Short mmCIF file of C-alpha atoms in Angstrom, two decimals:
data_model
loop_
_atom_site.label_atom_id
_atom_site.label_comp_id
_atom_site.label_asym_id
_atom_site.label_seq_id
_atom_site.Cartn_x
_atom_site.Cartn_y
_atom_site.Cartn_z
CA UNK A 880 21.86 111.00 76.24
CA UNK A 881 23.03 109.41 79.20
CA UNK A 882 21.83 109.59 82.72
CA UNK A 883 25.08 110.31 84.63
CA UNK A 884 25.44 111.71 88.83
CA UNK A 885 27.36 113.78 91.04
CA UNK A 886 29.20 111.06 93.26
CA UNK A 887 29.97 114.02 96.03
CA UNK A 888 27.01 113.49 97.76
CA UNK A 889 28.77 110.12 98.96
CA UNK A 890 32.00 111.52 100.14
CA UNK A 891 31.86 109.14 103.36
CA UNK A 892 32.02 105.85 100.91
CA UNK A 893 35.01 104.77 99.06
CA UNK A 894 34.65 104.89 95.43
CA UNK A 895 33.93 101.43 94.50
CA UNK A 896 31.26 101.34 96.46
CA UNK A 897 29.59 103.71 95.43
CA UNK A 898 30.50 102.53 92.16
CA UNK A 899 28.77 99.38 92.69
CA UNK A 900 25.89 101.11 94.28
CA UNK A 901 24.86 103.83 91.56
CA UNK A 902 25.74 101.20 88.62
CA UNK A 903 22.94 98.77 89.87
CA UNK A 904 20.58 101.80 90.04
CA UNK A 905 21.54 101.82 86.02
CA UNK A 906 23.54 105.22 86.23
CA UNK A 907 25.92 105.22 83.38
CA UNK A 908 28.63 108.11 84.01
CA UNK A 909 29.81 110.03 87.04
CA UNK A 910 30.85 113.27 87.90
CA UNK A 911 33.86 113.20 90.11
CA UNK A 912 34.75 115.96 92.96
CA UNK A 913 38.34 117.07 91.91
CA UNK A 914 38.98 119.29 95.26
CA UNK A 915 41.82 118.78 97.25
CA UNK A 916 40.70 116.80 100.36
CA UNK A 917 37.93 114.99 98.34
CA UNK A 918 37.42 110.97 98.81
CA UNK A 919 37.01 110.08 95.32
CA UNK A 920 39.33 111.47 93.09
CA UNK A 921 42.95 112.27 94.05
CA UNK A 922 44.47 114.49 91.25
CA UNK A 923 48.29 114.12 92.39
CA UNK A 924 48.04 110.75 91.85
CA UNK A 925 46.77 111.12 88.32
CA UNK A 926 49.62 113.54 87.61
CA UNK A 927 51.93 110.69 88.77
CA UNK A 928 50.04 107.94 86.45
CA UNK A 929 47.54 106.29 88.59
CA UNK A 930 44.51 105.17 86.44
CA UNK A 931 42.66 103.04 89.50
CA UNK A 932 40.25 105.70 89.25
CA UNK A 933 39.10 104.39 85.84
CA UNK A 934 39.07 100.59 86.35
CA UNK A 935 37.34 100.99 88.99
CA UNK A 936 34.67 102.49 87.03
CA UNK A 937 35.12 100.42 84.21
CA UNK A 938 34.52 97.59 86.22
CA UNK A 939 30.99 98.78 87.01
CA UNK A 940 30.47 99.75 83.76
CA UNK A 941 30.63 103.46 83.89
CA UNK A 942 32.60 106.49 82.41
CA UNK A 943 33.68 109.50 83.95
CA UNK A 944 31.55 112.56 82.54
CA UNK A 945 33.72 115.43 83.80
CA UNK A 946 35.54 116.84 86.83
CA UNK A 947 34.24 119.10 89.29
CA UNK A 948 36.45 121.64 90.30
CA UNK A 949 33.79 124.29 92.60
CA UNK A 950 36.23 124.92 95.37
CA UNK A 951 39.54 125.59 93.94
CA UNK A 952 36.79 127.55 91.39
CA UNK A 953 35.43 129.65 93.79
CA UNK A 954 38.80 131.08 94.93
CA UNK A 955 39.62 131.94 91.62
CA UNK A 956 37.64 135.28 92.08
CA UNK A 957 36.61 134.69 95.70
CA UNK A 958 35.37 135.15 98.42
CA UNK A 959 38.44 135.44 100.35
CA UNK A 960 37.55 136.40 103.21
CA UNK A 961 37.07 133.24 106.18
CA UNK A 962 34.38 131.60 104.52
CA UNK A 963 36.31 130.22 102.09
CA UNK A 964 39.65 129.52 104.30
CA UNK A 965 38.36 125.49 104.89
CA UNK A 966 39.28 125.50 100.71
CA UNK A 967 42.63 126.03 100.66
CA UNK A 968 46.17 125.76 102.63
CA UNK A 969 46.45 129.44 103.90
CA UNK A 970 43.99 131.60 104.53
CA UNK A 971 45.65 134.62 103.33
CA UNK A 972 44.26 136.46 99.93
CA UNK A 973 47.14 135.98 97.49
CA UNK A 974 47.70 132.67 98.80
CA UNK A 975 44.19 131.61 97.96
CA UNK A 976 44.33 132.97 94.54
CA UNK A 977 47.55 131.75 93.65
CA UNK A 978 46.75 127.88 95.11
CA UNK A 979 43.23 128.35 92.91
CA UNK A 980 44.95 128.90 89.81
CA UNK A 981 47.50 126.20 90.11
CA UNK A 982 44.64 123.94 90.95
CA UNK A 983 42.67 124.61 88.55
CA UNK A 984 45.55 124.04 85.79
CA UNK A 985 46.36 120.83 87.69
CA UNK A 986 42.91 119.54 86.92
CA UNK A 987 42.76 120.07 83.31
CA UNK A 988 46.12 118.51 83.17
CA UNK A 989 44.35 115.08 84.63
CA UNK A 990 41.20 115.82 83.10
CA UNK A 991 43.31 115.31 79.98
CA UNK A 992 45.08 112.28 81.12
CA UNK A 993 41.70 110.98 81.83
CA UNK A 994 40.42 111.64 78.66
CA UNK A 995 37.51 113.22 80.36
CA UNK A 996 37.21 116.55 77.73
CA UNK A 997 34.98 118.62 80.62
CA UNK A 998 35.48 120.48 83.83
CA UNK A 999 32.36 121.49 85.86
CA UNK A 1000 32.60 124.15 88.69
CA UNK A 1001 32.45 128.12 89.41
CA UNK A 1002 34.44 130.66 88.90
CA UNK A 1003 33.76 132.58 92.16
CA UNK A 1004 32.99 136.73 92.49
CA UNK A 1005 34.40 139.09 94.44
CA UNK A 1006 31.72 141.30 93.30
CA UNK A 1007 28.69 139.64 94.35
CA UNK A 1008 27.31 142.31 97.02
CA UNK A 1009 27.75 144.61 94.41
CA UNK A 1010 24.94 143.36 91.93
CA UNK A 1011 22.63 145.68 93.33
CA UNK A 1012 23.69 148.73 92.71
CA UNK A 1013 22.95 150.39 95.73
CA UNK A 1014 25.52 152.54 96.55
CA UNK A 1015 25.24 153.45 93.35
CA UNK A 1016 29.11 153.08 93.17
CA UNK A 1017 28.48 149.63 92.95
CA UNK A 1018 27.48 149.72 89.42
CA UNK A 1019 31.20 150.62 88.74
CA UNK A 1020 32.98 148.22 91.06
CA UNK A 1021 31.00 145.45 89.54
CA UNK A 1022 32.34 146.71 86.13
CA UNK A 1023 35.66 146.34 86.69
CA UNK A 1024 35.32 142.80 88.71
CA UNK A 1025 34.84 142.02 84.87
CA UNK A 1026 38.84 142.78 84.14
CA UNK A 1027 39.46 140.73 86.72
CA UNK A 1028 37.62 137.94 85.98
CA UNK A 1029 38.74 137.83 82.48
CA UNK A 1030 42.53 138.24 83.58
CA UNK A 1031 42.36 135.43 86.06
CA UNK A 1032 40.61 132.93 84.22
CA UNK A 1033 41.76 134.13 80.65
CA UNK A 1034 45.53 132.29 82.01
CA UNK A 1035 43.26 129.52 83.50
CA UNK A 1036 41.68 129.06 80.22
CA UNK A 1037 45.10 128.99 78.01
CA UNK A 1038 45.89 125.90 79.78
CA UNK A 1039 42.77 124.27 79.65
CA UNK A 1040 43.47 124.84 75.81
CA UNK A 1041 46.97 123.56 75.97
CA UNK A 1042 45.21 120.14 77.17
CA UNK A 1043 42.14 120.22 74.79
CA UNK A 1044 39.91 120.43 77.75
CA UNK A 1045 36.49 122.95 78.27
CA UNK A 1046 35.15 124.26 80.97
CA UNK A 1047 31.93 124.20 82.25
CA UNK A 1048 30.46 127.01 84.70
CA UNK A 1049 27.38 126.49 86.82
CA UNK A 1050 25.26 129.34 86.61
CA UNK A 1051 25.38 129.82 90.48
CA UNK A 1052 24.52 132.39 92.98
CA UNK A 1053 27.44 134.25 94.25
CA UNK A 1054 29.22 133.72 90.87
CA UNK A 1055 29.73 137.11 88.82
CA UNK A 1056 28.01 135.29 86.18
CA UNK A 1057 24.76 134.10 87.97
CA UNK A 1058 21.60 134.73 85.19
CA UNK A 1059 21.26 134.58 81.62
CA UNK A 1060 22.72 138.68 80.68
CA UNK A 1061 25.82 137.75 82.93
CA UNK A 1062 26.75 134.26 81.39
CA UNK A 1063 26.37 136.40 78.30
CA UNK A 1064 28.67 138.78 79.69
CA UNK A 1065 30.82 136.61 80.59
CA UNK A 1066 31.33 135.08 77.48
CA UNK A 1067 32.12 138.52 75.96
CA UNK A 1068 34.66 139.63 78.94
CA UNK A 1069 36.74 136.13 77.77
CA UNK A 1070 36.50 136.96 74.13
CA UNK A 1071 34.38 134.73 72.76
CA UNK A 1072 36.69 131.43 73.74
CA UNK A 1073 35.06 128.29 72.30
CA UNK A 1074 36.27 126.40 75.61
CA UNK A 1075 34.04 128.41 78.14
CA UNK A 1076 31.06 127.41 78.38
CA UNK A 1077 28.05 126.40 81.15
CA UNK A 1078 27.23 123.03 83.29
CA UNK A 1079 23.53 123.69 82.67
CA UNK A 1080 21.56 123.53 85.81
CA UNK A 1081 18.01 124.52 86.00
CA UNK A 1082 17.74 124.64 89.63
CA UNK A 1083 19.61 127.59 89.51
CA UNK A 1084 17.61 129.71 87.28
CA UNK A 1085 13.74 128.78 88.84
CA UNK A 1086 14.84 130.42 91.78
CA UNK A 1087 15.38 133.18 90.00
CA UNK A 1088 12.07 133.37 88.01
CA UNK A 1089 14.49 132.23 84.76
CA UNK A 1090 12.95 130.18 81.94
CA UNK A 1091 15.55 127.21 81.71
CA UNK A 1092 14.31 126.70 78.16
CA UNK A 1093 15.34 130.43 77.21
CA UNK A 1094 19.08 129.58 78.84
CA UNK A 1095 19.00 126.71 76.91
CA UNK A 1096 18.21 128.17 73.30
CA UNK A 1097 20.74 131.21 74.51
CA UNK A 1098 23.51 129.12 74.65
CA UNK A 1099 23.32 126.19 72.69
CA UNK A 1100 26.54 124.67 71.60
CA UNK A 1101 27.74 126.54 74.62
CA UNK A 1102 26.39 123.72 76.68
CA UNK A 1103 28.98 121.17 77.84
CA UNK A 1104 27.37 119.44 80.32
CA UNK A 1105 24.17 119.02 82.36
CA UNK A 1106 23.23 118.53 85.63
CA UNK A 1107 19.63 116.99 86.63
CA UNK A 1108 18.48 119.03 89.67
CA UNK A 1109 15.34 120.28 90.16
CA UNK A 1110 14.09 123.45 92.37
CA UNK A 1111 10.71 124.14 93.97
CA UNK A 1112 9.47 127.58 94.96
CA UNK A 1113 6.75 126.90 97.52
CA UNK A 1114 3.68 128.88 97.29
CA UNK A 1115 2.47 128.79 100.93
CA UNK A 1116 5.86 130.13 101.85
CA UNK A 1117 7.26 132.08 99.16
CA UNK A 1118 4.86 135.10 100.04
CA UNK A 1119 6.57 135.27 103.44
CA UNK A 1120 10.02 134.19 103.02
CA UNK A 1121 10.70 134.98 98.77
CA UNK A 1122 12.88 133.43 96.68
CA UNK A 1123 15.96 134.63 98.57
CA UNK A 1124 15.64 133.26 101.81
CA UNK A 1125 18.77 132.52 104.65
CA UNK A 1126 19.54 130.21 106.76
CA UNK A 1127 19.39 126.26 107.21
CA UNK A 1128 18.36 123.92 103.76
CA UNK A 1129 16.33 121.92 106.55
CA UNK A 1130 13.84 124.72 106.76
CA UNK A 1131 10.97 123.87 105.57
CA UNK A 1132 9.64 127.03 105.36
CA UNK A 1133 11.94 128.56 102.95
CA UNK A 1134 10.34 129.90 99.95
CA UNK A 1135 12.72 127.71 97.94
CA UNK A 1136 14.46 124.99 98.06
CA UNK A 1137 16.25 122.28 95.79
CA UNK A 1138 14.81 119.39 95.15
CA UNK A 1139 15.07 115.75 93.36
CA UNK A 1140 14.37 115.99 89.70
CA UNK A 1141 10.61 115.17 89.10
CA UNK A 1142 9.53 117.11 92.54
CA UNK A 1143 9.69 120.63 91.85
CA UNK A 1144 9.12 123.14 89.18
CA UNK A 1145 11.28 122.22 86.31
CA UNK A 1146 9.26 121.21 83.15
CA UNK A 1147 11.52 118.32 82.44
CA UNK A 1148 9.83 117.38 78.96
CA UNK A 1149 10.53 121.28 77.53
CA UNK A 1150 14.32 121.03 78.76
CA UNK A 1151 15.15 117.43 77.16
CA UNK A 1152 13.59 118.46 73.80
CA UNK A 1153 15.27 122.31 73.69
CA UNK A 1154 18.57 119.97 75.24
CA UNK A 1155 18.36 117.61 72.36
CA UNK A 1156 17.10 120.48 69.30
CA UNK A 1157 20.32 122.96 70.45
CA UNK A 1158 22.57 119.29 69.67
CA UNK A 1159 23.25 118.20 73.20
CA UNK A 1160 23.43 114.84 73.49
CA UNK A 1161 25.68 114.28 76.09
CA UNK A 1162 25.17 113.36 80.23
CA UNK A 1163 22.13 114.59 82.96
CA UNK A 1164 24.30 114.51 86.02
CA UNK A 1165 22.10 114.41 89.10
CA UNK A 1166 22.68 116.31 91.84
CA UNK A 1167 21.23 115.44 95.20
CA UNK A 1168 20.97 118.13 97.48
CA UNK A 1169 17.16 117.97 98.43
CA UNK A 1170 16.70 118.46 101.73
CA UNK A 1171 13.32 116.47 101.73
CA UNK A 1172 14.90 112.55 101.13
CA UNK A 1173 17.75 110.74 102.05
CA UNK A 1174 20.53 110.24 99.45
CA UNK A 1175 19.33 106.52 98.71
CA UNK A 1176 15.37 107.67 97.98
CA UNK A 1177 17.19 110.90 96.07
CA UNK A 1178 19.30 108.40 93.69
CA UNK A 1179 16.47 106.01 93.45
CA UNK A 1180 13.91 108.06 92.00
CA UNK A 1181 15.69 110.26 89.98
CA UNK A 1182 16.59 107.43 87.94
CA UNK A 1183 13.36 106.55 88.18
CA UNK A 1184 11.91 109.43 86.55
CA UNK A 1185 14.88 110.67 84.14
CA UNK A 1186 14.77 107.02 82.30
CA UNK A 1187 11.37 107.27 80.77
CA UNK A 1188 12.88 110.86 79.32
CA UNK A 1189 15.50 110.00 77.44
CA UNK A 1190 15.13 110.33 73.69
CA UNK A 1191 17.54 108.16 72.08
CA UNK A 1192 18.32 109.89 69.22
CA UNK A 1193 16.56 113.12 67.48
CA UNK A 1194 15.07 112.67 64.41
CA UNK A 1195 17.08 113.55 61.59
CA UNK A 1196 14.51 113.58 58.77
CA UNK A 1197 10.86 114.51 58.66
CA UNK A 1198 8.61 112.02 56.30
CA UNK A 1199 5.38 113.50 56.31
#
């Protein structure tokens, strides 16, 4: 397994530096934004045959581990209301949907040119308030966002296959599929495709009281790619402000928060041996977004602790 990261958290430095930068903390892949606007990754010029993205990398000794496509993701489904307007052209609805799923379609298309064979990101709800079903009309509404999640990203997913290229969700909040029975759900509403499956992200499920171990041994071959994030729920403030608290990341009295792999409550040991006995063998993307360190400390030590968990290879037979 490889120790990969998320190069988004450096949006405000050109690629090669960062290249340099991540390759003499001994990262060996990256995950590249693939969002119109983005710093790093312009897919229009891979559609036209520009490959500096990849000497550039090779040149620091790194691959590209997949694409991350959350925006244009999120408007698949939505929001679409004027939180999401700063991710595409035109704010209006049908606008947003149709730019999404021409984005979206665009990306495989370079993924594949790439020969990178994942895409990370989310594929948005415009169901979320209605989890809780309370009107209980809600329990209905968020049935049928399920036809239209498997409409929209059914045609999504039929080009994705036309370019031999998966996709990865990240179990998310305000995704329709945000816990272990809706990923499952999910999978069912798209008829069982082989190229849907999950960017496994344990920060994600602690918040939620979710065993990452139990997603992991759910889903198994279902898991294309992996991102190294870690959450913590704090105890002093966690009776006050629960696991679903607003407002700023800063606050550091939130009952949870994200956090650098290593500082929070992720059994790291459990998840690399139920990663490597479901046959995933692939990338742990980190993914800085702790609110505690600067992006240099975050980088630093999560290489720092991910390295002495890498098992090189499983054992294939037993002797004893």
């Amino acid at each position: 397994m490889k120790i990969g990261i998320f190069t988004n958290l450096f949006q405000d430095k050109p690629l090669e530096d960062v290249a340099q930068y991540i390759s003499s903390l001994g990262y060996q892949m990256v995950e590249l934004p693939a969002w119109e606007g983005n710093t790093h990754l312009d897919i229009e010029k891979v559609l036209k045959g520009d490959r500096s993205v990849k000497k550039i990398l090779k040149k620091n000794n790194l691959d590209i581990s997949a694409l991350n496509c959350g925006m244009p993701g999120q408007l698949v489904l939505g929001p679409h209301d004027e939180s999401t307007d700063e991710f595409a052209p035109l704010p209006d609805t049908k606008e947003k949907i149709k730019y999404a799923i021409l984005m979206m379609k665009k990306a495989a298309q370079a993924a594949s040119e790439l020969e990178v064979p994942v895409i990370c990101g989310f594929v948005g709800s415009h169901v979320w308030d209605k989890w809780y079903i309370f009107p209980p009309k809600n329990e209905e509404l968020y049935e049928k966002g399920w036809e239209v999640f498997a409409d929209r990203w059914g045609d999504i997913l039929d080009t994705f296959k036309k370019y031999g290229v998966k996709f990865a969700l990240e179990v998310h909040p305000n995704e329709i599929a945000y816990n272990i029975e809706t990923a499952q759900r999910a999978i069912q509403a798209l008829d069982n495709r082989d190229n849907f499956g999950f960017n496994f992200d344990p920060s994600h499920l602690i918040w939620q009281l979710i065993d990452p171990v139990v997603f992991i041994k759910t889903f198994k071959e279902r898991i294309f790619h992996a991102h190294a994030k870690d959450s913590e729920i704090q105890e002093d403030e966690v009776r006050r402000s629960g696991v679903i608290p607003t407002g700023s990341w800063m606050r550091p009295d939130r009952g949870f928060r994200f956090r650098v792999p290593g500082w929070g409550d992720v059994k790291w040991k459990k998840v690399m041996s139920a990663l490597l006995s479901v046959g995933y063998n692939y990338v742990l993307s980190f993914e800085h977004e702790d609110p505690v360190m600067s992006r240099e400390d975050g980088c630093e030590k999560a290489i720092e602790f991910l390295k002495p968990l890498i098992i090189k290879a499983p054992l294939l037979k037993v002797w004893w």
